[in-house]
Coordinates of C-alpha atoms in Angstrom, one line a residue:
X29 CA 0.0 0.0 0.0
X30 CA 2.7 2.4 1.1
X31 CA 4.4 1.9 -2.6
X32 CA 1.5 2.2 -4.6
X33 CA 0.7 6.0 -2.2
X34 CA 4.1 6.7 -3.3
X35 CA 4.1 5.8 -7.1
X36 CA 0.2 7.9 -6.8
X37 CA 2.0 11.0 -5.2
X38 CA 5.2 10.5 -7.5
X39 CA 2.7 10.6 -10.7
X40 CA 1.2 13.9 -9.8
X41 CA 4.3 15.4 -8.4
X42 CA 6.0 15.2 -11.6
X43 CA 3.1 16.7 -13.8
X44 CA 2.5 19.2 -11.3
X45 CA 5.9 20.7 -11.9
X46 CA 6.4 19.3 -15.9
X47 CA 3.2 19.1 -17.1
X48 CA 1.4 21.3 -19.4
X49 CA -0.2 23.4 -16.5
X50 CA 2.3 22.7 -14.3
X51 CA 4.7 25.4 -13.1
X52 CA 6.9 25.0 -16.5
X53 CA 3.5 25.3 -18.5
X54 CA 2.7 28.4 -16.3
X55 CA 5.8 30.2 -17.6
X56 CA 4.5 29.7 -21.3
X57 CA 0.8 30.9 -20.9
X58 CA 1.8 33.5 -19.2
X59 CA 3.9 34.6 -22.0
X60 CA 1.3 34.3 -24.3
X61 CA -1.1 36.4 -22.1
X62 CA 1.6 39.1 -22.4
X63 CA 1.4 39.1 -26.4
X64 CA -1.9 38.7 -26.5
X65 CA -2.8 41.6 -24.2
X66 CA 0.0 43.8 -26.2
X67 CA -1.9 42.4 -29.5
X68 CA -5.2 43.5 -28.1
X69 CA -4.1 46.9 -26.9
X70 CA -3.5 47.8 -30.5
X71 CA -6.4 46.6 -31.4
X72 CA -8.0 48.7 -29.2
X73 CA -6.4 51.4 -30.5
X74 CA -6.7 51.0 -34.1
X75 CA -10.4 50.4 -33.2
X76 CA -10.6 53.4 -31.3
X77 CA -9.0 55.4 -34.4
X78 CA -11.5 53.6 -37.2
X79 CA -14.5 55.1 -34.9
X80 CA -13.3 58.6 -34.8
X81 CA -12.6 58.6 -38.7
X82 CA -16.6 56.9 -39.3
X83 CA -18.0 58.7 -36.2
X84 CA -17.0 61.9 -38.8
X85 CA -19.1 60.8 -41.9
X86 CA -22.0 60.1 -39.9
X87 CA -25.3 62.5 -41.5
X88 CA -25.6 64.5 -38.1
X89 CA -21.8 65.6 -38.0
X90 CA -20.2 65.4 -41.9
X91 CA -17.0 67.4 -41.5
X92 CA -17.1 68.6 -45.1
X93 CA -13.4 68.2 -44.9
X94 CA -13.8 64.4 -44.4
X95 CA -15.7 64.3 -47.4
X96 CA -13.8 66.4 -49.4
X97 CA -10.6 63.8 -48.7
X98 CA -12.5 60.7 -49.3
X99 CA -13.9 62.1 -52.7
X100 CA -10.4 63.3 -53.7
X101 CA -8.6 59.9 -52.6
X102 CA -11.6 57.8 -54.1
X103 CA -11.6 59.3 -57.6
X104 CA -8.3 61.0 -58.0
X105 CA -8.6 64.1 -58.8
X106 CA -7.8 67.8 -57.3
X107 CA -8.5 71.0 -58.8
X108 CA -6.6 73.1 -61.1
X109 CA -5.2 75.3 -58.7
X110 CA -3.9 73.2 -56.3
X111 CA -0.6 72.0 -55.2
X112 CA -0.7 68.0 -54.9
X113 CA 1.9 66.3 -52.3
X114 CA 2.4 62.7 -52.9
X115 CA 3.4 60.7 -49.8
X116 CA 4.3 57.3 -51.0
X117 CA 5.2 55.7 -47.7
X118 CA 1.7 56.1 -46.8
X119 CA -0.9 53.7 -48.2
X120 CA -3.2 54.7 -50.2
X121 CA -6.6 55.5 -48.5
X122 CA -5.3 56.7 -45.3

């Protein structure tokens, strides 16, 4: 009896320590925890920044300068007396 309690205790005592939750394991979720909350902190943030750009061409508050950069961007075009600045590390649409 005392062997078989010991072989019991030596089973989980190694997979408490090795095993995939164990205290090994533990190190590994917790770094992916840590990329996951960095990956949904810019999320977030590029969530936050897609609101505010749509929260703009909403009927009760169209900034006429939204539109006016959406139309231009969309179809290309400016007017004759204007200076156009190309950014090319920018993609286009933003």
């Amino acid at each position: 009896m005392p062997a078989v309690a010991m072989a019991v205790l030596g089973y989980f005592g190694f997979h408490s320590v090795s095993g995939e939750f164990g205290i090994a394991g533990r190190e590994r979720i917790e770094r992916e925890v840590a990329a996951l909350e960095a990956q949904l902190a810019e999320l977030r943030y590029e969530r936050e920044h897609l609101a505010t750009r749509v929260s703009l061409l909403r009927p009760e508050s169209l900034d006429p300068d939204m539109i006016d950069e959406r139309a231009r961007i969309n179809l290309n075009v400016v007017h004759v007396n204007e200076l156009a600045i190309l950014h090319l590390d920018e993609p286009r649409g933003r």
